[in-house]
XYZ file of N, CA, C and O in Angstrom:
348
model
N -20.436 6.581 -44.976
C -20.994 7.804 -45.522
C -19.960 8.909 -45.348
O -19.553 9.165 -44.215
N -19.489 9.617 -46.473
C -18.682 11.122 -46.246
C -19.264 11.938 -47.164
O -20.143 11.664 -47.980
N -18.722 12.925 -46.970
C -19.191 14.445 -47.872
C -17.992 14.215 -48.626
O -17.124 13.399 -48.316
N -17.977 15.211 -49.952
C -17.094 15.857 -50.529
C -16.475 16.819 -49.940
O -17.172 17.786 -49.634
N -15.163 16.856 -49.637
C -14.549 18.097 -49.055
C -15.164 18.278 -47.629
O -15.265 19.337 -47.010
N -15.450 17.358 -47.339
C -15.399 17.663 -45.696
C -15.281 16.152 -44.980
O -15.408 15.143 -45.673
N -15.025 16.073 -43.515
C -14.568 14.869 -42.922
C -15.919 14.383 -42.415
O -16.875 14.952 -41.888
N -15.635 13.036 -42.788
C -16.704 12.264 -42.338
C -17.317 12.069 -41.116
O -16.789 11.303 -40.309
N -18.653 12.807 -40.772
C -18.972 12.861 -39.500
C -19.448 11.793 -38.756
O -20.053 12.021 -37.709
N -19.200 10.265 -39.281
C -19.669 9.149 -38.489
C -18.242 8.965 -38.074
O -17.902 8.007 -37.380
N -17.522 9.751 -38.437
C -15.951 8.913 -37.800
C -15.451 9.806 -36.520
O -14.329 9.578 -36.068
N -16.318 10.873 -35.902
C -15.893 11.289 -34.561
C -16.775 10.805 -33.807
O -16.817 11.401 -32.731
N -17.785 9.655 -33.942
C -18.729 9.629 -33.078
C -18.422 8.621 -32.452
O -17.517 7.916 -32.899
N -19.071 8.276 -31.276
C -18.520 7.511 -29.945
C -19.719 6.509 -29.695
O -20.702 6.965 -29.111
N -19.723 5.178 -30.087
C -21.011 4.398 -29.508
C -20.425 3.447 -28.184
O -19.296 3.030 -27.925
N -21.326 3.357 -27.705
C -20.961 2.709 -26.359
C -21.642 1.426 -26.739
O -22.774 1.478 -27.221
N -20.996 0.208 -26.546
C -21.828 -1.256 -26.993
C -21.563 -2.088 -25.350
O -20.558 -2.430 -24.727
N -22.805 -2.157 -25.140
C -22.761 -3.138 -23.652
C -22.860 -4.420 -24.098
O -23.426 -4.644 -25.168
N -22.232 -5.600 -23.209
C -23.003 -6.819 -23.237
C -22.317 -7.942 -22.237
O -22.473 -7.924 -21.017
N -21.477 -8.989 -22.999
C -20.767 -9.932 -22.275
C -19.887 -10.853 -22.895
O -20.098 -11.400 -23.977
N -18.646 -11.041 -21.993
C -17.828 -12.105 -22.487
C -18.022 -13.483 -22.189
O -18.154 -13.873 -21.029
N -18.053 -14.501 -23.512
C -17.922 -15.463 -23.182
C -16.625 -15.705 -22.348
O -15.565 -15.114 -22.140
N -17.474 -17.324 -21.826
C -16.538 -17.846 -20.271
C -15.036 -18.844 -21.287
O -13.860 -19.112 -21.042
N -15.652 -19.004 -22.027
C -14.401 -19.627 -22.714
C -14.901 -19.273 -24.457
O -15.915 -18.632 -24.735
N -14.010 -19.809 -25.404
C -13.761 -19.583 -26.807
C -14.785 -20.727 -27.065
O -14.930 -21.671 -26.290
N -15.473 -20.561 -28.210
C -16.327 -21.454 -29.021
C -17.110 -20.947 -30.421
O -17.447 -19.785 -30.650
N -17.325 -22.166 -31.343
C -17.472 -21.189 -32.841
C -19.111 -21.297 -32.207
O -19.551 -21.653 -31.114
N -19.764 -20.791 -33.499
C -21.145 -21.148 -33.710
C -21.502 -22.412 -33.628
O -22.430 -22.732 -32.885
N -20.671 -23.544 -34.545
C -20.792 -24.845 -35.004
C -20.866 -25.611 -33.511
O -21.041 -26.828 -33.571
N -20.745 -24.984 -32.118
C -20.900 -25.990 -30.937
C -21.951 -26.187 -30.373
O -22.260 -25.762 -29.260
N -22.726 -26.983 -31.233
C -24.207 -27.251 -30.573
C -24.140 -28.040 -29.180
O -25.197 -28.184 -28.567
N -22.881 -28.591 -28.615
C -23.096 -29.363 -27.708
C -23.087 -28.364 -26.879
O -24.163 -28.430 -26.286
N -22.486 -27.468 -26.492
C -22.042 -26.388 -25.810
C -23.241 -25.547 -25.085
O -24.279 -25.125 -25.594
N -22.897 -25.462 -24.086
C -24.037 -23.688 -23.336
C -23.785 -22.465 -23.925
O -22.869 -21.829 -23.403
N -24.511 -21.808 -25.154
C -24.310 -20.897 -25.913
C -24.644 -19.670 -25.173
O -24.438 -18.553 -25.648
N -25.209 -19.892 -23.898
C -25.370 -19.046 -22.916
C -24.438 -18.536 -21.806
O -24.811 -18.036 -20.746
N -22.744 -18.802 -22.337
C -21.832 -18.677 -20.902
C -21.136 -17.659 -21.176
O -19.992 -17.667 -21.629
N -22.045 -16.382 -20.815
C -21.518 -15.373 -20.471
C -20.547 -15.418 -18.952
O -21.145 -15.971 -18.029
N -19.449 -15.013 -18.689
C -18.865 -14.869 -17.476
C -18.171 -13.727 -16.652
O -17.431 -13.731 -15.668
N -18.895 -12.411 -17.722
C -18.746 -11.090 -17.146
C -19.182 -10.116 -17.943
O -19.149 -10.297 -19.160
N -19.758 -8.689 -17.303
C -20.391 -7.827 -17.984
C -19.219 -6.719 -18.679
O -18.297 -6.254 -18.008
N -19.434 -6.404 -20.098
C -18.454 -5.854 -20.585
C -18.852 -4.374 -21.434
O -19.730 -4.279 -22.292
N -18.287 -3.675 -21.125
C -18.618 -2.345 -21.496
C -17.523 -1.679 -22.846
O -16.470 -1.228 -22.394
N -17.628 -1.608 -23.961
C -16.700 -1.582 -25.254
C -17.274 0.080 -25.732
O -18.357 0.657 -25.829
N -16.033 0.352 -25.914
C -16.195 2.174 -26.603
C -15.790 2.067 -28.126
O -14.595 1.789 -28.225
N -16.331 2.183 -29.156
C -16.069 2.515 -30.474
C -15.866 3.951 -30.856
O -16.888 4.633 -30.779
N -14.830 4.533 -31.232
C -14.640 5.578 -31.527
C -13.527 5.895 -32.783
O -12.298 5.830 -32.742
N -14.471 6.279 -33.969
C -13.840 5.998 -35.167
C -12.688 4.677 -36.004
O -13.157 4.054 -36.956
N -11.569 4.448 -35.643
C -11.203 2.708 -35.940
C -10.679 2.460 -34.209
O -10.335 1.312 -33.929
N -10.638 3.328 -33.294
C -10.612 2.399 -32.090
C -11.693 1.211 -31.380
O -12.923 1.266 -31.415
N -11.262 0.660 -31.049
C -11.974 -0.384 -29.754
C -11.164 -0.473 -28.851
O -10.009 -0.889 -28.944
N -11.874 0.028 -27.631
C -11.531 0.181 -26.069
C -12.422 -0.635 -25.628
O -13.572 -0.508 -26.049
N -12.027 -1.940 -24.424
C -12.637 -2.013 -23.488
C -12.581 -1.159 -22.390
O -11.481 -0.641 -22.199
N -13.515 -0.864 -21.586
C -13.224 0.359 -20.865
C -13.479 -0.389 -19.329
O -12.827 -0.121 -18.320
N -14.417 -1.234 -19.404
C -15.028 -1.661 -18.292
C -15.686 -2.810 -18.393
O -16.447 -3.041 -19.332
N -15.315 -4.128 -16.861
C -15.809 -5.626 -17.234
C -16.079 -5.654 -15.606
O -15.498 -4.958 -14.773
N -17.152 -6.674 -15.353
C -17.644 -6.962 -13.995
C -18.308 -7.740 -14.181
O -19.115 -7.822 -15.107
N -18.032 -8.762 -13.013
C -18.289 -9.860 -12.473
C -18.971 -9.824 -11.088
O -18.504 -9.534 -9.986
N -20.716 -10.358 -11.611
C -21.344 -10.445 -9.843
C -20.817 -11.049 -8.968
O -20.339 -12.132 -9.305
N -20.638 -10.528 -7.134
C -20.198 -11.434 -6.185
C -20.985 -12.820 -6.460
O -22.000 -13.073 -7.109
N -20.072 -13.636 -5.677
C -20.601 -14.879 -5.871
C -21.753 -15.564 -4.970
O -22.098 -16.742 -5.063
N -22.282 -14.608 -4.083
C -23.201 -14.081 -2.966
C -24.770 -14.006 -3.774
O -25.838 -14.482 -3.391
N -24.425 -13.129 -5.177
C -25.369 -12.631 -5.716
C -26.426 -13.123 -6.583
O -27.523 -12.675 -6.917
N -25.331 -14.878 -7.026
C -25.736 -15.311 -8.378
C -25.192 -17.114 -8.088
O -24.511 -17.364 -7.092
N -25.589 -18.229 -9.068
C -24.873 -19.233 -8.705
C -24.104 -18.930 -9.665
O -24.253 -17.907 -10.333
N -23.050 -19.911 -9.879
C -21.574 -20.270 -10.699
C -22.165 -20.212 -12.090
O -21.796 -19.379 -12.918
N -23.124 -21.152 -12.328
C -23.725 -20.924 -13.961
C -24.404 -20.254 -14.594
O -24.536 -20.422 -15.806
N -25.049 -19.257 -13.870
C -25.287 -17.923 -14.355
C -24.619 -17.310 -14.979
O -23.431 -17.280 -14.656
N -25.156 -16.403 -16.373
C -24.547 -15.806 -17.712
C -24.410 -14.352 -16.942
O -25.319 -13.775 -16.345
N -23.275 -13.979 -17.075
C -23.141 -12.057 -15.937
C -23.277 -11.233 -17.662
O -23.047 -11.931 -18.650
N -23.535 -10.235 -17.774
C -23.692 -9.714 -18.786
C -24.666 -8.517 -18.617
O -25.773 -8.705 -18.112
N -24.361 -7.578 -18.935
C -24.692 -6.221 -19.107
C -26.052 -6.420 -20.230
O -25.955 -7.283 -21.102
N -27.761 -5.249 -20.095
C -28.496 -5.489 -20.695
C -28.166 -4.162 -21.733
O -27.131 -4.005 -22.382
N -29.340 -3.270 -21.691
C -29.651 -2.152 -22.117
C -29.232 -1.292 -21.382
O -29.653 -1.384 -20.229
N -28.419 -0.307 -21.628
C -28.346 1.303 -20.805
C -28.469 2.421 -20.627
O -28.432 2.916 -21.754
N -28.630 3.368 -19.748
C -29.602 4.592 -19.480
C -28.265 5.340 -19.215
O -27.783 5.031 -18.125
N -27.416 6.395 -20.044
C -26.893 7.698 -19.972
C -27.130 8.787 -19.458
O -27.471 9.732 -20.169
N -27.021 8.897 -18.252
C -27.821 10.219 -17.592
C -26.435 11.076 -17.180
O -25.665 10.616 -16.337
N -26.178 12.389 -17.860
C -24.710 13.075 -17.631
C -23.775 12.167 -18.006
O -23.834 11.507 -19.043
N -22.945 12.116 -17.222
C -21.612 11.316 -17.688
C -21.705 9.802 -17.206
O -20.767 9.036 -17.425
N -22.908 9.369 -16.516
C -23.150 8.622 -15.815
C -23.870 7.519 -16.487
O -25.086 7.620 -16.653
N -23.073 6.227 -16.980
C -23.783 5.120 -17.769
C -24.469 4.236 -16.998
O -23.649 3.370 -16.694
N -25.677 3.940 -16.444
C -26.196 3.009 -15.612
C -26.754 1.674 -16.820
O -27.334 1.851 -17.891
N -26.431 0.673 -16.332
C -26.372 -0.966 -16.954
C -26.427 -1.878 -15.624
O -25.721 -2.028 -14.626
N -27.920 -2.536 -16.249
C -28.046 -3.737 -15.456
C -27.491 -4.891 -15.815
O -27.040 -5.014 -16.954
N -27.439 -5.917 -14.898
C -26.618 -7.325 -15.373
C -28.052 -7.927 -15.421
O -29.056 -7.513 -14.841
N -27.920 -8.961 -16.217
C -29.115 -10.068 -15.892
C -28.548 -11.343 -15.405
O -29.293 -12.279 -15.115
């Protein structure tokens, strides 16, 4: 979307996309596969044609077993302050 004669205001805006990296590379087509192997929570900044990762974390190993998916859910912006749970 742009205006005439003026700059397109979806292109200064900043979305924050939470979620998770897969533990290794795989297409869709791997049905044999755990489509569930997330192996860290990842925090991605979109800001007009950039992509920044900004931020990735991995639960102690205290917290979770080995095959557990780490991955960031939904998040709550309060000030400058992004709070994100892992599941």
């Amino acid at each position: 979307m742009s205006r005439a004669g003026g700059a397109d205001p979806w292109r200064s805006a900043t979305l924050c996309v939470t979620g998770g990296r897969q533990r290794s590379e795989r297409s869709a087509l791997d049905f044999d596969k755990d489509w569930y192997g997330y192996g860290a929570g990842m925090v991605t900044l979109l800001e007009g044609d950039a992509v920044t990762s900004t931020f990735s974390y991995v639960s102690p190993t205290s917290a979770c077993l080995p095959s557990d998916p780490i991955l960031f859910k939904t998040g709550t912006l309060v000030g400058h302050l992004l709070y994100v749970p892992t599941q």
